[in-house]
PDB file of C-alpha atoms in Angstrom:
ATOM      1  CA  MET T   1      38.782 -66.000  16.934  1.00  0.00           C
ATOM      2  CA  THR T   2      37.700 -62.860  15.145  1.00  0.00           C
ATOM      3  CA  GLN T   3      34.254 -61.400  14.724  1.00  0.00           C
ATOM      4  CA  GLY T   4      32.604 -62.477  11.513  1.00  0.00           C
ATOM      5  CA  GLY T   5      34.433 -65.740  10.774  1.00  0.00           C
ATOM      6  CA  ILE T   6      32.548 -68.098   8.453  1.00  0.00           C
ATOM      7  CA  ALA T   7      32.815 -71.848   8.943  1.00  0.00           C
ATOM      8  CA  ALA T   8      31.455 -74.849   7.054  1.00  0.00           C
ATOM      9  CA  GLN T   9      29.591 -77.517   8.994  1.00  0.00           C
ATOM     10  CA  LEU T  10      31.111 -80.711   7.603  1.00  0.00           C
ATOM     11  CA  TYR T  11      27.821 -82.570   8.038  1.00  0.00           C
ATOM     12  CA  THR T  12      26.722 -80.735   4.880  1.00  0.00           C
ATOM     13  CA  VAL T  13      29.126 -82.849   2.796  1.00  0.00           C
ATOM     14  CA  ARG T  14      28.865 -86.045   4.863  1.00  0.00           C
ATOM     15  CA  ASP T  15      28.098 -88.166   1.799  1.00  0.00           C
ATOM     16  CA  HIS T  16      31.489 -87.161   0.376  1.00  0.00           C
ATOM     17  CA  MET T  17      33.498 -88.212   3.434  1.00  0.00           C
ATOM     18  CA  LYS T  18      33.239 -91.993   3.317  1.00  0.00           C
ATOM     19  CA  THR T  19      36.940 -92.725   2.751  1.00  0.00           C
ATOM     20  CA  PRO T  20      40.174 -91.031   3.858  1.00  0.00           C
ATOM     21  CA  GLU T  21      40.836 -89.994   0.263  1.00  0.00           C
ATOM     22  CA  ASP T  22      37.366 -88.466  -0.103  1.00  0.00           C
ATOM     23  CA  ILE T  23      37.780 -86.585   3.162  1.00  0.00           C
ATOM     24  CA  ALA T  24      41.056 -85.038   1.999  1.00  0.00           C
ATOM     25  CA  VAL T  25      39.529 -83.972  -1.321  1.00  0.00           C
ATOM     26  CA  SER T  26      36.391 -82.607   0.355  1.00  0.00           C
ATOM     27  CA  LEU T  27      38.333 -80.523   2.863  1.00  0.00           C
ATOM     28  CA  HIS T  28      40.442 -79.076   0.076  1.00  0.00           C
ATOM     29  CA  ARG T  29      37.353 -78.144  -1.934  1.00  0.00           C
ATOM     30  CA  VAL T  30      35.808 -76.390   1.063  1.00  0.00           C
ATOM     31  CA  ARG T  31      39.031 -74.489   1.778  1.00  0.00           C
ATOM     32  CA  GLU T  32      39.290 -73.369  -1.853  1.00  0.00           C
ATOM     33  CA  MET T  33      35.859 -71.750  -1.527  1.00  0.00           C
ATOM     34  CA  GLY T  34      37.349 -69.407   1.060  1.00  0.00           C
ATOM     35  CA  TYR T  35      36.077 -70.901   4.309  1.00  0.00           C
ATOM     36  CA  PRO T  36      38.624 -70.321   7.097  1.00  0.00           C
ATOM     37  CA  GLY T  37      36.861 -72.559   9.614  1.00  0.00           C
ATOM     38  CA  VAL T  38      34.969 -75.810   9.976  1.00  0.00           C
ATOM     39  CA  GLU T  39      32.657 -77.376  12.502  1.00  0.00           C
ATOM     40  CA  MET T  40      33.267 -81.060  13.039  1.00  0.00           C
ATOM     41  CA  ALA T  41      30.328 -83.431  12.440  1.00  0.00           C
ATOM     42  CA  GLY T  42      29.393 -86.312  10.173  1.00  0.00           C
ATOM     43  CA  LEU T  43      32.996 -87.466  10.312  1.00  0.00           C
ATOM     44  CA  GLY T  44      34.325 -90.337   8.274  1.00  0.00           C
ATOM     45  CA  PRO T  45      36.844 -93.104   9.054  1.00  0.00           C
ATOM     46  CA  LEU T  46      39.722 -91.111  10.519  1.00  0.00           C
ATOM     47  CA  ASP T  47      40.984 -90.827  14.081  1.00  0.00           C
ATOM     48  CA  ALA T  48      41.462 -87.448  15.768  1.00  0.00           C
ATOM     49  CA  GLY T  49      45.161 -87.276  14.877  1.00  0.00           C
ATOM     50  CA  GLN T  50      44.542 -87.978  11.202  1.00  0.00           C
ATOM     51  CA  TRP T  51      41.863 -85.285  11.181  1.00  0.00           C
ATOM     52  CA  LYS T  52      44.302 -82.834  12.739  1.00  0.00           C
ATOM     53  CA  ASP T  53      46.872 -83.504  10.026  1.00  0.00           C
ATOM     54  CA  LEU T  54      44.356 -82.808   7.244  1.00  0.00           C
ATOM     55  CA  LEU T  55      42.880 -79.759   8.973  1.00  0.00           C
ATOM     56  CA  ASP T  56      46.342 -78.290   9.568  1.00  0.00           C
ATOM     57  CA  ARG T  57      47.354 -78.959   5.961  1.00  0.00           C
ATOM     58  CA  GLU T  58      44.401 -76.897   4.735  1.00  0.00           C
ATOM     59  CA  GLY T  59      44.852 -74.213   7.392  1.00  0.00           C
ATOM     60  CA  PHE T  60      41.418 -74.644   8.989  1.00  0.00           C
ATOM     61  CA  THR T  61      40.332 -73.375  12.383  1.00  0.00           C
ATOM     62  CA  VAL T  62      37.991 -75.756  14.170  1.00  0.00           C
ATOM     63  CA  CYS T  63      35.456 -73.394  15.693  1.00  0.00           C
ATOM     64  CA  SER T  64      33.248 -76.055  17.285  1.00  0.00           C
ATOM     65  CA  SER T  65      32.139 -79.651  17.089  1.00  0.00           C
ATOM     66  CA  HIS T  66      28.838 -81.465  17.143  1.00  0.00           C
ATOM     67  CA  THR T  67      29.073 -84.216  19.729  1.00  0.00           C
ATOM     68  CA  GLY T  68      26.310 -86.474  21.005  1.00  0.00           C
ATOM     69  CA  PHE T  69      25.456 -86.035  24.678  1.00  0.00           C
ATOM     70  CA  GLU T  70      25.712 -89.799  25.140  1.00  0.00           C
ATOM     71  CA  ARG T  71      29.310 -89.737  23.936  1.00  0.00           C
ATOM     72  CA  LEU T  72      30.100 -86.958  26.373  1.00  0.00           C
ATOM     73  CA  THR T  73      28.756 -88.993  29.259  1.00  0.00           C
ATOM     74  CA  ASP T  74      30.298 -92.296  28.104  1.00  0.00           C
ATOM     75  CA  ASP T  75      33.657 -91.111  26.726  1.00  0.00           C
ATOM     76  CA  PHE T  76      34.333 -87.786  28.419  1.00  0.00           C
ATOM     77  CA  ASP T  77      38.135 -87.987  28.564  1.00  0.00           C
ATOM     78  CA  ALA T  78      38.435 -88.874  24.868  1.00  0.00           C
ATOM     79  CA  VAL T  79      36.189 -85.963  23.858  1.00  0.00           C
ATOM     80  CA  VAL T  80      38.309 -83.561  25.890  1.00  0.00           C
ATOM     81  CA  ALA T  81      41.527 -84.958  24.422  1.00  0.00           C
ATOM     82  CA  GLU T  82      40.426 -84.679  20.785  1.00  0.00           C
ATOM     83  CA  HIS T  83      39.200 -81.107  21.244  1.00  0.00           C
ATOM     84  CA  ARG T  84      42.503 -80.113  22.788  1.00  0.00           C
ATOM     85  CA  LEU T  85      44.293 -81.776  19.889  1.00  0.00           C
ATOM     86  CA  TRP T  86      42.207 -79.731  17.424  1.00  0.00           C
ATOM     87  CA  ASN T  87      42.694 -76.540  19.468  1.00  0.00           C
ATOM     88  CA  CYS T  88      38.903 -76.355  19.665  1.00  0.00           C
ATOM     89  CA  THR T  89      37.327 -75.053  22.865  1.00  0.00           C
ATOM     90  CA  ARG T  90      33.631 -75.580  22.035  1.00  0.00           C
ATOM     91  CA  VAL T  91      31.780 -78.874  22.331  1.00  0.00           C
ATOM     92  CA  THR T  92      28.226 -78.562  21.008  1.00  0.00           C
ATOM     93  CA  VAL T  93      25.467 -81.057  21.667  1.00  0.00           C
ATOM     94  CA  SER T  94      23.768 -81.571  18.321  1.00  0.00           C
ATOM     95  CA  SER T  95      20.332 -82.429  19.762  1.00  0.00           C
ATOM     96  CA  MET T  96      18.650 -83.438  22.999  1.00  0.00           C
ATOM     97  CA  PRO T  97      18.728 -87.244  23.326  1.00  0.00           C
ATOM     98  CA  ALA T  98      15.531 -89.186  22.701  1.00  0.00           C
ATOM     99  CA  GLN T  99      14.987 -90.270  26.307  1.00  0.00           C
ATOM    100  CA  TYR T 100      14.656 -86.629  27.369  1.00  0.00           C
ATOM    101  CA  ARG T 101      12.469 -85.680  24.414  1.00  0.00           C
ATOM    102  CA  GLU T 102      10.083 -88.546  25.079  1.00  0.00           C
ATOM    103  CA  ALA T 103       9.555 -87.328  28.659  1.00  0.00           C
ATOM    104  CA  GLY T 104       7.938 -84.068  27.522  1.00  0.00           C
ATOM    105  CA  GLU T 105       8.266 -81.067  29.832  1.00  0.00           C
ATOM    106  CA  LYS T 106      10.012 -83.120  32.528  1.00  0.00           C
ATOM    107  CA  GLY T 107      12.627 -84.118  29.975  1.00  0.00           C
ATOM    108  CA  PHE T 108      13.569 -80.496  29.340  1.00  0.00           C
ATOM    109  CA  HIS T 109      13.997 -79.883  33.071  1.00  0.00           C
ATOM    110  CA  ASP T 110      16.039 -83.060  33.453  1.00  0.00           C
ATOM    111  CA  PHE T 111      18.229 -82.289  30.457  1.00  0.00           C
ATOM    112  CA  ALA T 112      18.816 -78.736  31.691  1.00  0.00           C
ATOM    113  CA  ARG T 113      20.072 -80.176  34.999  1.00  0.00           C
ATOM    114  CA  ASP T 114      22.299 -82.772  33.327  1.00  0.00           C
ATOM    115  CA  ALA T 115      23.630 -80.356  30.691  1.00  0.00           C
ATOM    116  CA  ASP T 116      24.483 -77.827  33.385  1.00  0.00           C
ATOM    117  CA  GLU T 117      26.483 -80.469  35.246  1.00  0.00           C
ATOM    118  CA  MET T 118      28.244 -81.574  32.053  1.00  0.00           C
ATOM    119  CA  GLY T 119      28.947 -77.957  31.146  1.00  0.00           C
ATOM    120  CA  LYS T 120      30.657 -77.422  34.486  1.00  0.00           C
ATOM    121  CA  ARG T 121      32.805 -80.512  33.954  1.00  0.00           C
ATOM    122  CA  LEU T 122      33.897 -79.191  30.554  1.00  0.00           C
ATOM    123  CA  HIS T 123      34.383 -75.680  31.942  1.00  0.00           C
ATOM    124  CA  ASP T 124      36.775 -77.114  34.519  1.00  0.00           C
ATOM    125  CA  GLN T 125      38.744 -78.603  31.595  1.00  0.00           C
ATOM    126  CA  GLY T 126      38.918 -75.272  29.764  1.00  0.00           C
ATOM    127  CA  LEU T 127      36.158 -76.164  27.284  1.00  0.00           C
ATOM    128  CA  ALA T 128      32.655 -74.817  26.730  1.00  0.00           C
ATOM    129  CA  LEU T 129      29.435 -76.759  26.174  1.00  0.00           C
ATOM    130  CA  GLY T 130      26.891 -75.542  23.630  1.00  0.00           C
ATOM    131  CA  TYR T 131      23.448 -76.695  22.560  1.00  0.00           C
ATOM    132  CA  HIS T 132      22.179 -76.716  18.970  1.00  0.00           C
ATOM    133  CA  ASN T 133      18.411 -76.488  18.628  1.00  0.00           C
ATOM    134  CA  HIS T 134      15.975 -77.900  16.118  1.00  0.00           C
ATOM    135  CA  SER T 135      12.289 -76.972  16.181  1.00  0.00           C
ATOM    136  CA  PHE T 136      10.960 -79.421  18.779  1.00  0.00           C
ATOM    137  CA  GLU T 137      12.396 -77.161  21.502  1.00  0.00           C
ATOM    138  CA  PHE T 138       9.683 -74.630  20.605  1.00  0.00           C
ATOM    139  CA  ALA T 139       6.927 -76.853  21.980  1.00  0.00           C
ATOM    140  CA  ARG T 140       5.107 -74.852  24.641  1.00  0.00           C
ATOM    141  CA  PHE T 141       4.549 -75.857  28.246  1.00  0.00           C
ATOM    142  CA  GLY T 142       2.301 -73.150  29.635  1.00  0.00           C
ATOM    143  CA  PRO T 143       4.043 -69.795  29.158  1.00  0.00           C
ATOM    144  CA  HIS T 144       7.434 -71.369  28.374  1.00  0.00           C
ATOM    145  CA  THR T 145       8.941 -73.186  25.422  1.00  0.00           C
ATOM    146  CA  GLY T 146      11.324 -76.061  25.852  1.00  0.00           C
ATOM    147  CA  LEU T 147      14.160 -73.785  24.791  1.00  0.00           C
ATOM    148  CA  ASP T 148      13.149 -71.264  27.463  1.00  0.00           C
ATOM    149  CA  ILE T 149      13.517 -74.021  30.052  1.00  0.00           C
ATOM    150  CA  LEU T 150      16.977 -75.021  28.802  1.00  0.00           C
ATOM    151  CA  LEU T 151      18.230 -71.452  28.859  1.00  0.00           C
ATOM    152  CA  GLU T 152      16.606 -70.362  32.115  1.00  0.00           C
ATOM    153  CA  GLU T 153      17.646 -73.424  34.110  1.00  0.00           C
ATOM    154  CA  THR T 154      21.295 -73.536  33.059  1.00  0.00           C
ATOM    155  CA  ASP T 155      24.197 -71.308  34.002  1.00  0.00           C
ATOM    156  CA  PRO T 156      25.349 -69.201  31.006  1.00  0.00           C
ATOM    157  CA  ARG T 157      28.904 -70.157  31.949  1.00  0.00           C
ATOM    158  CA  TYR T 158      28.093 -73.827  31.475  1.00  0.00           C
ATOM    159  CA  LEU T 159      25.732 -73.929  28.492  1.00  0.00           C
ATOM    160  CA  MET T 160      26.104 -71.794  25.387  1.00  0.00           C
ATOM    161  CA  SER T 161      23.313 -71.490  22.825  1.00  0.00           C
ATOM    162  CA  GLN T 162      24.075 -72.400  19.234  1.00  0.00           C
ATOM    163  CA  LEU T 163      20.883 -71.132  17.638  1.00  0.00           C
ATOM    164  CA  ASP T 164      20.015 -72.459  14.189  1.00  0.00           C
ATOM    165  CA  THR T 165      18.274 -69.823  12.084  1.00  0.00           C
ATOM    166  CA  TYR T 166      16.296 -72.293   9.970  1.00  0.00           C
ATOM    167  CA  TRP T 167      15.068 -74.367  12.883  1.00  0.00           C
ATOM    168  CA  VAL T 168      14.093 -71.314  14.947  1.00  0.00           C
ATOM    169  CA  GLN T 169      11.959 -70.145  12.027  1.00  0.00           C
ATOM    170  CA  HIS T 170      10.613 -73.676  11.524  1.00  0.00           C
ATOM    171  CA  GLY T 171       9.520 -73.728  15.157  1.00  0.00           C
ATOM    172  CA  GLY T 172       7.614 -70.470  14.793  1.00  0.00           C
ATOM    173  CA  GLY T 173      10.253 -68.251  16.386  1.00  0.00           C
ATOM    174  CA  ASP T 174      11.963 -65.101  15.156  1.00  0.00           C
ATOM    175  CA  PRO T 175      15.674 -65.861  14.552  1.00  0.00           C
ATOM    176  CA  ALA T 176      16.723 -62.248  15.102  1.00  0.00           C
ATOM    177  CA  ALA T 177      14.744 -61.888  18.325  1.00  0.00           C
ATOM    178  CA  TRP T 178      16.083 -65.153  19.737  1.00  0.00           C
ATOM    179  CA  THR T 179      19.637 -64.187  18.818  1.00  0.00           C
ATOM    180  CA  ARG T 180      19.240 -60.968  20.780  1.00  0.00           C
ATOM    181  CA  LEU T 181      17.735 -62.893  23.692  1.00  0.00           C
ATOM    182  CA  VAL T 182      20.884 -64.991  24.146  1.00  0.00           C
ATOM    183  CA  LYS T 183      23.317 -62.073  24.062  1.00  0.00           C
ATOM    184  CA  GLY T 184      26.632 -63.064  25.602  1.00  0.00           C
ATOM    185  CA  ARG T 185      26.082 -66.816  25.327  1.00  0.00           C
ATOM    186  CA  ILE T 186      26.065 -67.341  21.535  1.00  0.00           C
ATOM    187  CA  PRO T 187      29.647 -67.365  20.237  1.00  0.00           C
ATOM    188  CA  VAL T 188      28.630 -69.640  17.337  1.00  0.00           C
ATOM    189  CA  ILE T 189      25.431 -69.555  15.280  1.00  0.00           C
ATOM    190  CA  HIS T 190      24.141 -71.899  12.570  1.00  0.00           C
ATOM    191  CA  VAL T 191      23.066 -70.044   9.449  1.00  0.00           C
ATOM    192  CA  LYS T 192      20.805 -71.571   6.823  1.00  0.00           C
ATOM    193  CA  ASP T 193      17.882 -70.204   4.845  1.00  0.00           C
ATOM    194  CA  MET T 194      14.327 -71.374   4.212  1.00  0.00           C
ATOM    195  CA  VAL T 195      12.214 -71.527   1.072  1.00  0.00           C
ATOM    196  CA  ILE T 196       8.764 -72.914   0.342  1.00  0.00           C
ATOM    197  CA  ALA T 197       8.798 -75.678  -2.276  1.00  0.00           C
ATOM    198  CA  ASP T 198       6.134 -78.246  -3.120  1.00  0.00           C
ATOM    199  CA  GLY T 199       3.956 -76.763  -0.405  1.00  0.00           C
ATOM    200  CA  GLY T 200       6.473 -77.244   2.396  1.00  0.00           C
ATOM    201  CA  GLN T 201       9.506 -75.730   4.055  1.00  0.00           C
ATOM    202  CA  MET T 202      12.871 -76.565   2.512  1.00  0.00           C
ATOM    203  CA  PHE T 203      16.502 -75.797   3.340  1.00  0.00           C
ATOM    204  CA  ALA T 204      18.163 -73.166   1.173  1.00  0.00           C
ATOM    205  CA  GLU T 205      21.522 -71.472   0.800  1.00  0.00           C
ATOM    206  CA  VAL T 206      22.034 -68.350   2.904  1.00  0.00           C
ATOM    207  CA  GLY T 207      20.578 -65.384   1.031  1.00  0.00           C
ATOM    208  CA  GLU T 208      18.566 -67.549  -1.354  1.00  0.00           C
ATOM    209  CA  GLY T 209      15.462 -67.875   0.800  1.00  0.00           C
ATOM    210  CA  ASN T 210      13.032 -65.870   2.886  1.00  0.00           C
ATOM    211  CA  LEU T 211      14.824 -65.218   6.175  1.00  0.00           C
ATOM    212  CA  ASN T 212      15.473 -61.608   7.204  1.00  0.00           C
ATOM    213  CA  TRP T 213      19.266 -61.564   7.035  1.00  0.00           C
ATOM    214  CA  PRO T 214      19.803 -57.840   7.738  1.00  0.00           C
ATOM    215  CA  ALA T 215      17.902 -58.235  11.016  1.00  0.00           C
ATOM    216  CA  ILE T 216      19.579 -61.547  11.867  1.00  0.00           C
ATOM    217  CA  LEU T 217      23.112 -60.277  11.244  1.00  0.00           C
ATOM    218  CA  ASP T 218      22.425 -57.086  13.185  1.00  0.00           C
ATOM    219  CA  ALA T 219      21.292 -59.270  16.093  1.00  0.00           C
ATOM    220  CA  CYS T 220      24.440 -61.396  15.737  1.00  0.00           C
ATOM    221  CA  ARG T 221      26.651 -58.327  16.047  1.00  0.00           C
ATOM    222  CA  TYR T 222      24.639 -57.152  19.058  1.00  0.00           C
ATOM    223  CA  SER T 223      24.930 -60.517  20.807  1.00  0.00           C
ATOM    224  CA  GLY T 224      28.631 -61.142  20.174  1.00  0.00           C
ATOM    225  CA  VAL T 225      28.552 -63.925  17.607  1.00  0.00           C
ATOM    226  CA  GLN T 226      32.089 -64.846  16.551  1.00  0.00           C
ATOM    227  CA  TRP T 227      31.535 -67.687  14.083  1.00  0.00           C
ATOM    228  CA  TYR T 228      28.810 -68.115  11.473  1.00  0.00           C
ATOM    229  CA  VAL T 229      28.533 -71.807  10.654  1.00  0.00           C
ATOM    230  CA  VAL T 230      26.961 -72.643   7.293  1.00  0.00           C
ATOM    231  CA  GLU T 231      25.042 -75.883   7.413  1.00  0.00           C
ATOM    232  CA  GLN T 232      22.552 -77.306   4.946  1.00  0.00           C
ATOM    233  CA  ASP T 233      20.943 -80.483   6.213  1.00  0.00           C
ATOM    234  CA  ARG T 234      19.727 -81.350   2.721  1.00  0.00           C
ATOM    235  CA  SER T 235      20.336 -79.614  -0.578  1.00  0.00           C
ATOM    236  CA  LEU T 236      18.450 -79.560  -3.855  1.00  0.00           C
ATOM    237  CA  ARG T 237      21.787 -79.252  -5.649  1.00  0.00           C
ATOM    238  CA  ASP T 238      25.315 -80.524  -5.098  1.00  0.00           C
ATOM    239  CA  PRO T 239      26.163 -79.730  -1.447  1.00  0.00           C
ATOM    240  CA  PHE T 240      29.518 -78.231  -2.417  1.00  0.00           C
ATOM    241  CA  ASP T 241      27.676 -75.831  -4.719  1.00  0.00           C
ATOM    242  CA  SER T 242      25.379 -74.964  -1.823  1.00  0.00           C
ATOM    243  CA  LEU T 243      28.322 -74.208   0.459  1.00  0.00           C
ATOM    244  CA  ALA T 244      29.910 -72.031  -2.216  1.00  0.00           C
ATOM    245  CA  ILE T 245      26.692 -70.068  -2.812  1.00  0.00           C
ATOM    246  CA  SER T 246      26.207 -69.446   0.909  1.00  0.00           C
ATOM    247  CA  TYR T 247      29.809 -68.296   1.299  1.00  0.00           C
ATOM    248  CA  ARG T 248      29.582 -65.874  -1.635  1.00  0.00           C
ATOM    249  CA  ASN T 249      26.313 -64.436  -0.388  1.00  0.00           C
ATOM    250  CA  MET T 250      27.627 -64.011   3.145  1.00  0.00           C
ATOM    251  CA  THR T 251      30.715 -62.181   1.965  1.00  0.00           C
ATOM    252  CA  LYS T 252      28.416 -59.841   0.024  1.00  0.00           C
ATOM    253  CA  MET T 253      26.628 -59.235   3.319  1.00  0.00           C
ATOM    254  CA  GLY T 254      29.901 -57.993   4.793  1.00  0.00           C
ATOM    255  CA  LEU T 255      31.052 -61.129   6.593  1.00  0.00           C
ATOM    256  CA  GLY T 256      34.300 -63.022   6.166  1.00  0.00           C
TER     257      GLY T 256
END
């Protein structure tokens, strides 16, 4: 996997992946934009083998997946098997489960312990566990944030950080500074921009908002990011248009 690869997070176009036919059309549209990679999430009614056939037909690399922690604990062998089938070595937890969140500071300590154990199990299978943050991880407990706890109490071999630039900013953090902080354990980053609309924060295409992309991308190079995953949780325009705009802007920034 080369430095500077751009991937589309399929959750962005989840509303266009309700049938097998729609999935095939959607993947083709994303590939025509120029994206060489995808991150698996928001998947429609296909099994892992059917997904592999479509992904191979379009020539996609699967750089990562978003997988619920509950599924990892309940269906570990199946998760490992599908990732091997897709030639994907990274399993990323999309968010900390509710039972940990509801426990406050203790929940972060407990999840760090359980994620570390799960990460070792995946490591022993030749896979890597990652964690994708939102903004609730920036709640403070004394001198530490929840994200500090997750990073400090897990082995870098067993838990990668998949920082999300929008959600770091939303939580009051500096995306560039946090990217530098996790040097060596951030092979994949989520890139999305932020604008202010109707008095609140809104998702925007990369390069169309207010984030400091020169600083963020410099930090990505410093920290060894390999894949830049474009995700837009919600879009004010057609999500395919959003993906295309982000891809064009990122190539202008020297990526791709």
